[in-house]
PDB file of C-alpha atoms in Angstrom:
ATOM      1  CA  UNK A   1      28.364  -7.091 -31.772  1.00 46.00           C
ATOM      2  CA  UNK A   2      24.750  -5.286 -31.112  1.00 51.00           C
ATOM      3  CA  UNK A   3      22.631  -6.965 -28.192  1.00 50.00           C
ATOM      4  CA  UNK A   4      19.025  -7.172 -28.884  1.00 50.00           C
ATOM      5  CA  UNK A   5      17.503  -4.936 -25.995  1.00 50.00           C
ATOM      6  CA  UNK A   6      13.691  -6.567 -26.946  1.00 48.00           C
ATOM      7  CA  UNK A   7      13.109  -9.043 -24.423  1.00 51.00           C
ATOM      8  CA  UNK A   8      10.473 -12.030 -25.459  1.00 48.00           C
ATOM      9  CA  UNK A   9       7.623 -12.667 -23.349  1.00 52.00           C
ATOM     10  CA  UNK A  10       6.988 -15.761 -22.123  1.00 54.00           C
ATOM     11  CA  UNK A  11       3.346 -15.123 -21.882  1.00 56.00           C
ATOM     12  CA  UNK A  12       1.013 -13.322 -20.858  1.00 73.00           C
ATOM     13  CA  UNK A  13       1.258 -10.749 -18.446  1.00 89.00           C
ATOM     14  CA  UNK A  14      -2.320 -11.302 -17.318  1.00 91.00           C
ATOM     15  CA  UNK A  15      -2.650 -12.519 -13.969  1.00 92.00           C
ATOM     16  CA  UNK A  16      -6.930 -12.189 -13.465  1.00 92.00           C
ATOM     17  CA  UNK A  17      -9.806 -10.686 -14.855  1.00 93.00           C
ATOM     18  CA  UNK A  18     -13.066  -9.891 -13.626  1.00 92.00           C
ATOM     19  CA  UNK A  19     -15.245 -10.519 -16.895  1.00 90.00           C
ATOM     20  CA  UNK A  20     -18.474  -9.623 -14.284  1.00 89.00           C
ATOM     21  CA  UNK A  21     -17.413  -6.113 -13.850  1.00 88.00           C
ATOM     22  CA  UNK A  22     -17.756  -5.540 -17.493  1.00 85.00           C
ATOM     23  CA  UNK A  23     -21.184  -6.693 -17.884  1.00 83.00           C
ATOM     24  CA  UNK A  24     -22.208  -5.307 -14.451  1.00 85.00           C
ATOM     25  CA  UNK A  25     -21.271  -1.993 -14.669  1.00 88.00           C
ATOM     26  CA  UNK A  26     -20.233   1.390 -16.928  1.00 87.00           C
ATOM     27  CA  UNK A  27     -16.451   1.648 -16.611  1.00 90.00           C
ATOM     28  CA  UNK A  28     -16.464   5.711 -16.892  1.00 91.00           C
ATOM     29  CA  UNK A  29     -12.447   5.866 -15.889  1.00 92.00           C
ATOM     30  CA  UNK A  30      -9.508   2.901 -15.270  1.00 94.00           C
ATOM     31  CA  UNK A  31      -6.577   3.898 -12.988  1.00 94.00           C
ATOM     32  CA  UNK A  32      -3.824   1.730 -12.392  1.00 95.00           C
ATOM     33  CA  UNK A  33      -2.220   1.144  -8.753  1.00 96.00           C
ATOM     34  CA  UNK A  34       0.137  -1.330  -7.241  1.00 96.00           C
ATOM     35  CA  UNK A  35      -0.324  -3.427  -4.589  1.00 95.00           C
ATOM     36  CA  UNK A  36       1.100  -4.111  -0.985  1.00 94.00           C
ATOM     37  CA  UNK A  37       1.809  -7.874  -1.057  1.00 92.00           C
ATOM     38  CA  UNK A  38       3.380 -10.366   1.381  1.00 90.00           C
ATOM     39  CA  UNK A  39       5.772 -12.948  -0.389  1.00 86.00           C
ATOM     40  CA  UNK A  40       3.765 -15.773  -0.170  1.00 88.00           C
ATOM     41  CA  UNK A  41       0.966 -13.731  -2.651  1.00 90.00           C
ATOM     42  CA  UNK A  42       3.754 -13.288  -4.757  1.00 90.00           C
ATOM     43  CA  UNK A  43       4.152 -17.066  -5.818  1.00 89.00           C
ATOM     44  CA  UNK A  44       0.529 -17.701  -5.636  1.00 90.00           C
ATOM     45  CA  UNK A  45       0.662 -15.550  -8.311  1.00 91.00           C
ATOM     46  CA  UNK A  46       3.037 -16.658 -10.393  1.00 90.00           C
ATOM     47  CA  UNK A  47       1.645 -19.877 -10.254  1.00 90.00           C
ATOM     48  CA  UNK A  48      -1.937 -17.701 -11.052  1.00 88.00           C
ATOM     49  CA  UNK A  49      -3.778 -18.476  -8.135  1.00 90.00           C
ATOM     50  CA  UNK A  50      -5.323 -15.341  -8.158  1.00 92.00           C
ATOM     51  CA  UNK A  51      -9.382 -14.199  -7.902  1.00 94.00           C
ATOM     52  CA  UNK A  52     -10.584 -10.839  -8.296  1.00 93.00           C
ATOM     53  CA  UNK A  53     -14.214 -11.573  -9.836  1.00 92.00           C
ATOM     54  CA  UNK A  54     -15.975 -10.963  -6.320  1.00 91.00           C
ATOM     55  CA  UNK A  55     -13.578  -8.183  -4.926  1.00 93.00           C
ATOM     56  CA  UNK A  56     -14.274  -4.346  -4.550  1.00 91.00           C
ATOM     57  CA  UNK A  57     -11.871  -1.611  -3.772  1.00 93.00           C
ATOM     58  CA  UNK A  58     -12.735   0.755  -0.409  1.00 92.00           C
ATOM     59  CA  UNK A  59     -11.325   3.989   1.053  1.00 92.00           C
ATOM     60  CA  UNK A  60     -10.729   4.408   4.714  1.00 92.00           C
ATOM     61  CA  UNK A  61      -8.614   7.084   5.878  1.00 91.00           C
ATOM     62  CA  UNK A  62      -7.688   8.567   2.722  1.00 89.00           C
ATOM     63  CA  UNK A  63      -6.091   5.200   0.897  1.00 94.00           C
ATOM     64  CA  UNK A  64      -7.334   2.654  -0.952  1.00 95.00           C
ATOM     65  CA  UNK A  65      -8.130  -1.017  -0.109  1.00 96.00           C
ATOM     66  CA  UNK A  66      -8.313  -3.944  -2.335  1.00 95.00           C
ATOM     67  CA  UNK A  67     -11.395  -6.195  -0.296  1.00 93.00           C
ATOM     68  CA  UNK A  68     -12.814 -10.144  -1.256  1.00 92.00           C
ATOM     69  CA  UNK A  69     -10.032 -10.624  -3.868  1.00 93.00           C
ATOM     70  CA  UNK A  70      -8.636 -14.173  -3.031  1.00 91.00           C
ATOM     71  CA  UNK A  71      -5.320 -15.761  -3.189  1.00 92.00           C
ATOM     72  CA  UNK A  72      -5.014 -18.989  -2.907  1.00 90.00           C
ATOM     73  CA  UNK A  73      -1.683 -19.896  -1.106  1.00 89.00           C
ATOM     74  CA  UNK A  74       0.641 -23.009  -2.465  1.00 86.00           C
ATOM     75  CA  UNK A  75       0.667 -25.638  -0.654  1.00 82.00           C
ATOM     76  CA  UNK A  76       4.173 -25.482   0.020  1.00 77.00           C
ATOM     77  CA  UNK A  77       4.002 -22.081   1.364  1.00 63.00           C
ATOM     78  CA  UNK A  78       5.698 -21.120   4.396  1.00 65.00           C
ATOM     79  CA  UNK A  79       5.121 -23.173   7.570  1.00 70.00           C
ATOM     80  CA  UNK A  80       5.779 -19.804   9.804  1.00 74.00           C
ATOM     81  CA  UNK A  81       3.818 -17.664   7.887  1.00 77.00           C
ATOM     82  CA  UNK A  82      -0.171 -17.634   8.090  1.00 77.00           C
ATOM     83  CA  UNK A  83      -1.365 -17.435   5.236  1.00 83.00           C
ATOM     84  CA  UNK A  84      -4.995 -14.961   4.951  1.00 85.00           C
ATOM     85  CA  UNK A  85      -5.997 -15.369   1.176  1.00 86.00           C
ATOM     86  CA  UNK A  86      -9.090 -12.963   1.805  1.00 89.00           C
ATOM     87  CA  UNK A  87      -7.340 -10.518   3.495  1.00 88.00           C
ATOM     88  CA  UNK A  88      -7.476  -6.159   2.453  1.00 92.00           C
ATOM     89  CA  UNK A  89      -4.352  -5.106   0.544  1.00 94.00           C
ATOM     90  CA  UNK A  90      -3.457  -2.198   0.203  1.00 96.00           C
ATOM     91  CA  UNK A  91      -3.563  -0.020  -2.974  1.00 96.00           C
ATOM     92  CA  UNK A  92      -0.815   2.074  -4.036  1.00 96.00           C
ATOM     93  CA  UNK A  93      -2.119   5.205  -5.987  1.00 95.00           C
ATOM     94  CA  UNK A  94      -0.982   9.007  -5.799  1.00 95.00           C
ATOM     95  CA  UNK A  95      -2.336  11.406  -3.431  1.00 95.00           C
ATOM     96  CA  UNK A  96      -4.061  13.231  -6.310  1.00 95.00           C
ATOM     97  CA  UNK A  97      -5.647  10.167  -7.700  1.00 94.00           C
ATOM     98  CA  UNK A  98      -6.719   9.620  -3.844  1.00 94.00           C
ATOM     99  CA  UNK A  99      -8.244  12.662  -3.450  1.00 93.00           C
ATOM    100  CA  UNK A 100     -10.134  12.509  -7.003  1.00 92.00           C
ATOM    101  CA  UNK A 101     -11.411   9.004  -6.161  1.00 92.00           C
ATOM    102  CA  UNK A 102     -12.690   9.865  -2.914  1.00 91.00           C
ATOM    103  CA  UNK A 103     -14.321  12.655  -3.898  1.00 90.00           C
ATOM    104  CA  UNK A 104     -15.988  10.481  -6.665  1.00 90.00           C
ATOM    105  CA  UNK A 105     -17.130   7.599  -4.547  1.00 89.00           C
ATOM    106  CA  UNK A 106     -18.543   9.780  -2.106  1.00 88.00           C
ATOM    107  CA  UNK A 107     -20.397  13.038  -3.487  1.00 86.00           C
ATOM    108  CA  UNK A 108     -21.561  11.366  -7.181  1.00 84.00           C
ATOM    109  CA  UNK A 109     -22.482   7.678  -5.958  1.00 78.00           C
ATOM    110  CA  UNK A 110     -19.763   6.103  -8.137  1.00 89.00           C
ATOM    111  CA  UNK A 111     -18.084   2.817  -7.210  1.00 92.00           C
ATOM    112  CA  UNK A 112     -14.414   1.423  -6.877  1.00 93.00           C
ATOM    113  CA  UNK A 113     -14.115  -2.264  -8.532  1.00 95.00           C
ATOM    114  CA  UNK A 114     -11.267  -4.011  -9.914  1.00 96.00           C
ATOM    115  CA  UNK A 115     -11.065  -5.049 -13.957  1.00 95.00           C
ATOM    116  CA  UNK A 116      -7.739  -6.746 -13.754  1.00 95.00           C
ATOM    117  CA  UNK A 117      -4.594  -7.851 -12.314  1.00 94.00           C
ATOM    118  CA  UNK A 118      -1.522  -8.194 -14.408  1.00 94.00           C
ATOM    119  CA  UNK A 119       2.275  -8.041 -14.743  1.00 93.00           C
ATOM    120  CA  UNK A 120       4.318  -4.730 -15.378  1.00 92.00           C
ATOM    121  CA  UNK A 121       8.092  -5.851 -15.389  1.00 89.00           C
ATOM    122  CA  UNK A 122       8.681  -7.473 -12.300  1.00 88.00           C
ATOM    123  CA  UNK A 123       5.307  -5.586 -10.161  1.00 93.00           C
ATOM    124  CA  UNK A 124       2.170  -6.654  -9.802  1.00 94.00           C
ATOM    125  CA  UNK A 125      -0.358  -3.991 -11.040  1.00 95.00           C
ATOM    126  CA  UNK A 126      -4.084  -3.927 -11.096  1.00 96.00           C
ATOM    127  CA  UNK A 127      -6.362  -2.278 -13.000  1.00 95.00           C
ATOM    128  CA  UNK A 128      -9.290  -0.246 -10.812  1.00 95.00           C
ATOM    129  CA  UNK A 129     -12.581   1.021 -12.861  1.00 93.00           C
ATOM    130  CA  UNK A 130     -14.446   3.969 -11.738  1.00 92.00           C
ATOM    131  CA  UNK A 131     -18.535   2.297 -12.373  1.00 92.00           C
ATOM    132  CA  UNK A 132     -21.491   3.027 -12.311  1.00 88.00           C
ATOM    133  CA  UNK A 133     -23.750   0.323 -12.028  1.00 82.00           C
ATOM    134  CA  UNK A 134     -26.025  -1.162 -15.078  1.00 79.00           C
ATOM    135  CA  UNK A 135     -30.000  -1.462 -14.886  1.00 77.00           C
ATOM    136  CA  UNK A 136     -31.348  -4.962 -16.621  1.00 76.00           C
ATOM    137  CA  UNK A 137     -32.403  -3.044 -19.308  1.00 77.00           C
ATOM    138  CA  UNK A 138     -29.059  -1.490 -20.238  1.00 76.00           C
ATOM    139  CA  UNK A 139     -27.793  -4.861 -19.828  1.00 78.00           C
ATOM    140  CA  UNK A 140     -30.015  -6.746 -22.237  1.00 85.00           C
ATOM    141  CA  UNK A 141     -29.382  -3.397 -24.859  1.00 84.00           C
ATOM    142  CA  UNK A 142     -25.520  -4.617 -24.756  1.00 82.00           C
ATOM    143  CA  UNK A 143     -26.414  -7.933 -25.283  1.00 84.00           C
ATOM    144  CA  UNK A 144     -28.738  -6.871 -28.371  1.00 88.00           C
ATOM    145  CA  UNK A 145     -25.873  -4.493 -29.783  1.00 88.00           C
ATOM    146  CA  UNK A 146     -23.479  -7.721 -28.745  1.00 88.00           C
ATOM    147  CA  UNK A 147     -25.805  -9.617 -30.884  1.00 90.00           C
ATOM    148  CA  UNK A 148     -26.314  -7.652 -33.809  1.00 91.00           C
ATOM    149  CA  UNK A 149     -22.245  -7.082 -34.109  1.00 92.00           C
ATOM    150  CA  UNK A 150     -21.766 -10.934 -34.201  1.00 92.00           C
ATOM    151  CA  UNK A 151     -24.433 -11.412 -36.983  1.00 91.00           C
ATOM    152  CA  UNK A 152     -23.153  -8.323 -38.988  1.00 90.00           C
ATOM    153  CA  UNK A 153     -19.467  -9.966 -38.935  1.00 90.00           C
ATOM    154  CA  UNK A 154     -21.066 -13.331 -40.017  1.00 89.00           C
ATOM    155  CA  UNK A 155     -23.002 -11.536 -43.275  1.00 88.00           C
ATOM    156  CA  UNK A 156     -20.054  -9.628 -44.284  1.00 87.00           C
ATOM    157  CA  UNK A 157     -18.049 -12.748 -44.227  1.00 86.00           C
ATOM    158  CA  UNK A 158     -20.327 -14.403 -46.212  1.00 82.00           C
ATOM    159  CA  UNK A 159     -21.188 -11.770 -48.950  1.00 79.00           C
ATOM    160  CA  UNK A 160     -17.333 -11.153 -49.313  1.00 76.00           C
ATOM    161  CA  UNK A 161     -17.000 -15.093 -50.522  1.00 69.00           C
TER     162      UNK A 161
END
């Protein structure tokens, strides 16, 4: 008898998005870094009370910090525990990815913000962009190009009928 090694997801591994950053910003470079969580974060996300649309990521001291993303405890969390949903977590990320960012952030005006935050086996993971930020202009050119995509599908669906 063979076992079947390919697991089936039970859906989807997506805990939050930030849907602003996109729009907001040129994503020039994504890294990926765990997080330092307490338990109680844990469930909250599970049950996906999770909020990373207003957060930023900061370095102090050479490390990374994950600021403004909320978690909303349960409300059968802990009694002993006290519970900070805004508070800085800590980012988990190589030296040399440190040192790169850093240098970034610093010396060429770029900035740290979070795209999303998602499941990789049994870790939480999120998803850090290296942006620049948009002008209204380039903003209202990706909502032309957005534009002109949508009506291109729509005629090519049509003339294929």
């Amino acid at each position: 008898m063979t076992k079947n090694k390919a697991k089936k997801k039970v859906g989807s591994s997506t805990i939050a998005l930030n849907k602003k950053a996109r729009h907001e910003y040129f994503v020039e470079e994504k890294f990926e870094a765990g997080l330092e969580l307490q338990g109680w974060e844990v469930k909250a996300m599970r049950a996906g009370k999770a909020n990373i649309a207003d957060a930023y990521v900061f370095m102090r001291n050479g490390e990374a910090f994950l600021f403004a993303a909320t978690i909303t405890p349960l409300n059968v969390a802990s009694t002993h525990v006290v519970c900070d949903p805004m508070r800085s977590r800590k980012l988990l990320l190589k030296r040399r990815e440190l040192d790169r960012l850093t240098g970034q952030v610093e010396r060429e005006g770029y900035t740290l913000v979070p795209l999303a935050l998602y499941w990789s086996k049994s870790w939480v993971k999120i998803e850090i962009g290296l942006v620049k930020g948009k002008k209204s202009h380039d903003k209202r050119q990706d909502v032309k190009e957005r534009d002109w995509k949508r009506e291109k599908d729509r005629m090519m669906k049509h003339k294929n009928r």
